[in-house]
mmCIF file of N, CA and C in Angstrom:
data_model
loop_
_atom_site.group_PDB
_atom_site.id
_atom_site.type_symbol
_atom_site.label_atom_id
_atom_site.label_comp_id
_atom_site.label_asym_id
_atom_site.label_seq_id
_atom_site.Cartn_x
_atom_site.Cartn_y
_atom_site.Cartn_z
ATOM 1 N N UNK A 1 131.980 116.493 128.171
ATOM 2 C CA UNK A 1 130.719 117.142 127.875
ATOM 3 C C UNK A 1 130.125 117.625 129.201
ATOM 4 N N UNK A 2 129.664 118.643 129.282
ATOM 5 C CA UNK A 2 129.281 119.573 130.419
ATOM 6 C C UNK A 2 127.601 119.331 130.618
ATOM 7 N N UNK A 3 127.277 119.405 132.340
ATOM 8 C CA UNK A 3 125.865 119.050 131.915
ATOM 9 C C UNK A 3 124.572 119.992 131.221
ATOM 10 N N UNK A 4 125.473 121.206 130.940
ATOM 11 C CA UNK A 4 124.447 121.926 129.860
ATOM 12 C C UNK A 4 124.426 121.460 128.713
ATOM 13 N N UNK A 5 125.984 120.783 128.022
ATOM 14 C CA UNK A 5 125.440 120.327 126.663
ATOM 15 C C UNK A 5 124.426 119.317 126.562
ATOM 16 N N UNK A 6 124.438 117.949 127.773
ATOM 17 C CA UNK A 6 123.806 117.048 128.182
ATOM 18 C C UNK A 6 122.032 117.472 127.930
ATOM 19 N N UNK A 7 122.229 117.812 128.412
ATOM 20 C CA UNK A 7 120.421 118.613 128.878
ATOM 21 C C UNK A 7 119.955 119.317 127.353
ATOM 22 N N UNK A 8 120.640 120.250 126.666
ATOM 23 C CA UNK A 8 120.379 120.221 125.056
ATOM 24 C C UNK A 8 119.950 119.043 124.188
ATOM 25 N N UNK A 9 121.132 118.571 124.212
ATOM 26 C CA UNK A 9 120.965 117.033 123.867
ATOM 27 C C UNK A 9 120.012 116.097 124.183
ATOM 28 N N UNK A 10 119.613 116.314 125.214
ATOM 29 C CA UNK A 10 118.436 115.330 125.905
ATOM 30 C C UNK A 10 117.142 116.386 125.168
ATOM 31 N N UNK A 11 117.025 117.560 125.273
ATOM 32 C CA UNK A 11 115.737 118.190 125.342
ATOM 33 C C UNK A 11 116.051 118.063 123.657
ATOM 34 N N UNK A 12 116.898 118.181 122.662
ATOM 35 C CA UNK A 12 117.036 118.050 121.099
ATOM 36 C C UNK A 12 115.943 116.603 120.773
ATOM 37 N N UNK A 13 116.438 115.825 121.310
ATOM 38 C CA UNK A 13 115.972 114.397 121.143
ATOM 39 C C UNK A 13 114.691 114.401 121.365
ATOM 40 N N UNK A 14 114.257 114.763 122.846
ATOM 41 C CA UNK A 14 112.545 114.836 122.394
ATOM 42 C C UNK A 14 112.288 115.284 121.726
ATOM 43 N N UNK A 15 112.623 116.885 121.389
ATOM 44 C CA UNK A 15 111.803 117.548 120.394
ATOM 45 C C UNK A 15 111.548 117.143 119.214
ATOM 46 N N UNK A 16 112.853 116.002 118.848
ATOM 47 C CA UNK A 16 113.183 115.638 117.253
ATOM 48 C C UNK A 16 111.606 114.391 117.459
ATOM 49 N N UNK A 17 112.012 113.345 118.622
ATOM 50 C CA UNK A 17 110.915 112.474 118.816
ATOM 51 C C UNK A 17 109.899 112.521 118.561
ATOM 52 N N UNK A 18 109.220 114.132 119.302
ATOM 53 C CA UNK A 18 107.816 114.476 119.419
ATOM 54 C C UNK A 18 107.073 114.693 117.870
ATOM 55 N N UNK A 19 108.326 115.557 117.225
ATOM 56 C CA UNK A 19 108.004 115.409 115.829
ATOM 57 C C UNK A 19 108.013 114.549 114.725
ATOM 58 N N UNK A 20 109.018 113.440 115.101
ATOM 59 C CA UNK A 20 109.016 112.452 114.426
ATOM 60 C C UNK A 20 107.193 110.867 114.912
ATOM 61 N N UNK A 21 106.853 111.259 115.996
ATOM 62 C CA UNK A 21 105.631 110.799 116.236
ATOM 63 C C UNK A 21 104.326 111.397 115.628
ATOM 64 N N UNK A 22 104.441 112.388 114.824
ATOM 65 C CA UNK A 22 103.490 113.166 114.052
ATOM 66 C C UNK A 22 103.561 112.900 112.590
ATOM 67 N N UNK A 23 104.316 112.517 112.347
ATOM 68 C CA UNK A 23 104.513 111.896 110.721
ATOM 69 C C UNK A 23 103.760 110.248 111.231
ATOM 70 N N UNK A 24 104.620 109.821 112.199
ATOM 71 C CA UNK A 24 103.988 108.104 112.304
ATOM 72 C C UNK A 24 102.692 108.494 112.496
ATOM 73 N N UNK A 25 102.179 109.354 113.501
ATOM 74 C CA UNK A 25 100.350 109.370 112.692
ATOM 75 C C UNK A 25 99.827 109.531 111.772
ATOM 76 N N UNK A 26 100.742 109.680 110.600
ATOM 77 C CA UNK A 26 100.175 109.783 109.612
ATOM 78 C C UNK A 26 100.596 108.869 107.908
ATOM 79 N N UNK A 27 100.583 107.617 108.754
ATOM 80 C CA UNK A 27 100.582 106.548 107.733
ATOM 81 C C UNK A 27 102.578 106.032 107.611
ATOM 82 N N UNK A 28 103.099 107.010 108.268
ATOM 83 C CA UNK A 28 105.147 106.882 108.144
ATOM 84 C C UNK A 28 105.564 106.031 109.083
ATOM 85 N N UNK A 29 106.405 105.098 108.407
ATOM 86 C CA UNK A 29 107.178 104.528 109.300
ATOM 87 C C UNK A 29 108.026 105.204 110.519
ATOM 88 N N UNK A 30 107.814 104.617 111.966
ATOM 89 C CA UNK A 30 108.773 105.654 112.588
ATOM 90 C C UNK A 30 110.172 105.953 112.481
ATOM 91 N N UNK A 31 111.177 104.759 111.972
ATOM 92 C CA UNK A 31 112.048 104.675 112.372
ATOM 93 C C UNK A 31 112.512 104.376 111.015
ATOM 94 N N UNK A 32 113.402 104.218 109.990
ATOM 95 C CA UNK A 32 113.826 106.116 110.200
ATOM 96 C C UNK A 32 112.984 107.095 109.604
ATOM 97 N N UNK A 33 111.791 106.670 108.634
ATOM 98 C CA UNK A 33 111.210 107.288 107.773
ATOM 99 C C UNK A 33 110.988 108.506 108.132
ATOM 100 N N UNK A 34 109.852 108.213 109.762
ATOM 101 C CA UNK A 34 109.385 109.820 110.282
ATOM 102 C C UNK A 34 110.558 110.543 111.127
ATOM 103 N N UNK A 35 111.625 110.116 111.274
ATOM 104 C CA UNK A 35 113.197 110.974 111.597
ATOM 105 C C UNK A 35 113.333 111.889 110.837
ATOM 106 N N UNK A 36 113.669 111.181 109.349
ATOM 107 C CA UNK A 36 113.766 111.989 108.080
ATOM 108 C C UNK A 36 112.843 112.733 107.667
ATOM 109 N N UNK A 37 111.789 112.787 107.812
ATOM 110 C CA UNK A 37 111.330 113.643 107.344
ATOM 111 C C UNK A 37 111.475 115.298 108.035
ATOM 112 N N UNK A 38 111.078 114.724 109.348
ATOM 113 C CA UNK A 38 111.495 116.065 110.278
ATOM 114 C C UNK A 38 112.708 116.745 109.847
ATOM 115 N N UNK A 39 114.020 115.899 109.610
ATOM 116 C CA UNK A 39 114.694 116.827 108.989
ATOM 117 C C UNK A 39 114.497 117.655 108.095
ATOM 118 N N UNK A 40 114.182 116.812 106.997
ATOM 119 C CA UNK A 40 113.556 117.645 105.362
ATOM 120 C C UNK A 40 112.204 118.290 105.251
ATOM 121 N N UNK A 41 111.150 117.957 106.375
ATOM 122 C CA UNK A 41 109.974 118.995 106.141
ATOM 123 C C UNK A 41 109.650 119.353 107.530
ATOM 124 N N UNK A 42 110.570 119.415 108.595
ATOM 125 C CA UNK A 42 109.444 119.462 109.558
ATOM 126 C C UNK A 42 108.413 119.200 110.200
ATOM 127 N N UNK A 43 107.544 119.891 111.167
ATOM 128 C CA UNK A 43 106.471 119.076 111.113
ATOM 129 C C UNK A 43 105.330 119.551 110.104
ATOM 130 N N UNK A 44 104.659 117.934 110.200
ATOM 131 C CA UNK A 44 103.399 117.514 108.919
ATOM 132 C C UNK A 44 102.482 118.604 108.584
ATOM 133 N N UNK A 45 102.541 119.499 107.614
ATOM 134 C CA UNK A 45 101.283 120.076 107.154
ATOM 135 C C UNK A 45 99.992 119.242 107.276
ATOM 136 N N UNK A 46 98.936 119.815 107.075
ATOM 137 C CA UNK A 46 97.422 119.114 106.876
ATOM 138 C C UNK A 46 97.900 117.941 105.958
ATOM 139 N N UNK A 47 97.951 118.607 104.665
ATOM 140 C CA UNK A 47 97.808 117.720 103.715
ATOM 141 C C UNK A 47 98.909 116.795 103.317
ATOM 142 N N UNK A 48 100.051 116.918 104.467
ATOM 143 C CA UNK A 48 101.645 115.681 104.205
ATOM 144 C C UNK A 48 100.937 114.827 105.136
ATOM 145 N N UNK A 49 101.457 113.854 104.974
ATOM 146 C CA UNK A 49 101.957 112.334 104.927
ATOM 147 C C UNK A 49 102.879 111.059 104.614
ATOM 148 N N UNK A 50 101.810 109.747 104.896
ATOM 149 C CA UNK A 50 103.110 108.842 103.869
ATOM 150 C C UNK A 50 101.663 107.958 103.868
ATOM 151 N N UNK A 51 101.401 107.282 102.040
ATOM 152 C CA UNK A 51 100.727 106.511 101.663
ATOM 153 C C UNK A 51 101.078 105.285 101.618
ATOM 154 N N UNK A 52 100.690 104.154 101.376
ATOM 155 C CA UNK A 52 100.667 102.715 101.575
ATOM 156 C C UNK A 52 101.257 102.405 100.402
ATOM 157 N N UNK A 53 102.268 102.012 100.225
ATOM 158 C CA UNK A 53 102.774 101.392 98.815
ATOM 159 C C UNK A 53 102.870 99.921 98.495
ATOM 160 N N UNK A 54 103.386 99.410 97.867
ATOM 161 C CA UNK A 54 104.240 97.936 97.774
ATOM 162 C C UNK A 54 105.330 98.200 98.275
ATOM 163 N N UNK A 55 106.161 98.625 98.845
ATOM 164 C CA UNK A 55 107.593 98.777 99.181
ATOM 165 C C UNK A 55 107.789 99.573 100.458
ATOM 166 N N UNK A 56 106.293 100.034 101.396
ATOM 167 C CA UNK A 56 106.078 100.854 102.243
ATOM 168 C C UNK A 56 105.820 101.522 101.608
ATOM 169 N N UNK A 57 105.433 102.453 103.151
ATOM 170 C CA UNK A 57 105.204 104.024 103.345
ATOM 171 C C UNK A 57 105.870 104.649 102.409
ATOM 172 N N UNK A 58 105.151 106.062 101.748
ATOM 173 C CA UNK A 58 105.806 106.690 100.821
ATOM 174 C C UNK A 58 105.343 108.204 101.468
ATOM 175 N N UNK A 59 106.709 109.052 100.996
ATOM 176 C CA UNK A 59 105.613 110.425 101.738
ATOM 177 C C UNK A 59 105.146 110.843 100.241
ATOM 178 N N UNK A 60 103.608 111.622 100.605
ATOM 179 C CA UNK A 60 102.887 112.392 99.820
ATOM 180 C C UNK A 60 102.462 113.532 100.683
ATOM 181 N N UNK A 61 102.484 114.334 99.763
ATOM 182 C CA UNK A 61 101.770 115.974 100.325
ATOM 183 C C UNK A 61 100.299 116.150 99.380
ATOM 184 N N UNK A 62 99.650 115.090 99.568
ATOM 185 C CA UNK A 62 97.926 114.848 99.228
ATOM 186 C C UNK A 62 97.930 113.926 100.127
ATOM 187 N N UNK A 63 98.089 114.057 101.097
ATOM 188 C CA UNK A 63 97.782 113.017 102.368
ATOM 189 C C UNK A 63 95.910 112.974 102.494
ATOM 190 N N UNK A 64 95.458 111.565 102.836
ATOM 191 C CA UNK A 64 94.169 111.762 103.254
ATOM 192 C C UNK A 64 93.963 110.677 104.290
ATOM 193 N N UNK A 65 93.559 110.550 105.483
ATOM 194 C CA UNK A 65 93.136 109.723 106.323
ATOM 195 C C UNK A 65 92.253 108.198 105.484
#
């Protein structure tokens, strides 16, 4: 692996991080919950989230503080 792929790879990971720390503000587990989501929604609209369940965090898109 060449150190340009390196440096992708490194700068992929924050970016995935930075976004996966924007779901955990908003009620999601970080690990893997707010990973996954970034995959499947990106980052958090206003109104996404993850609500308090019995079983955890759940995502909802009626998120409210």
């Amino acid at each position: 692996m060449n150190a340009k792929t390196k440096y992708t790879l490194a700068a992929a990971a924050v970016g995935w991080t930075f976004l996966a720390s924007q779901w955990s503000g908003r009620g999601c587990d970080f690990v893997p919950q707010a990973y996954a989501l970034v995959l499947s929604h990106g980052m958090p609209a206003s109104s996404e989230g993850c609500k308090a369940e019995q079983d955890g965090p759940q995502y909802t898109d009626k998120y409210q503080r």
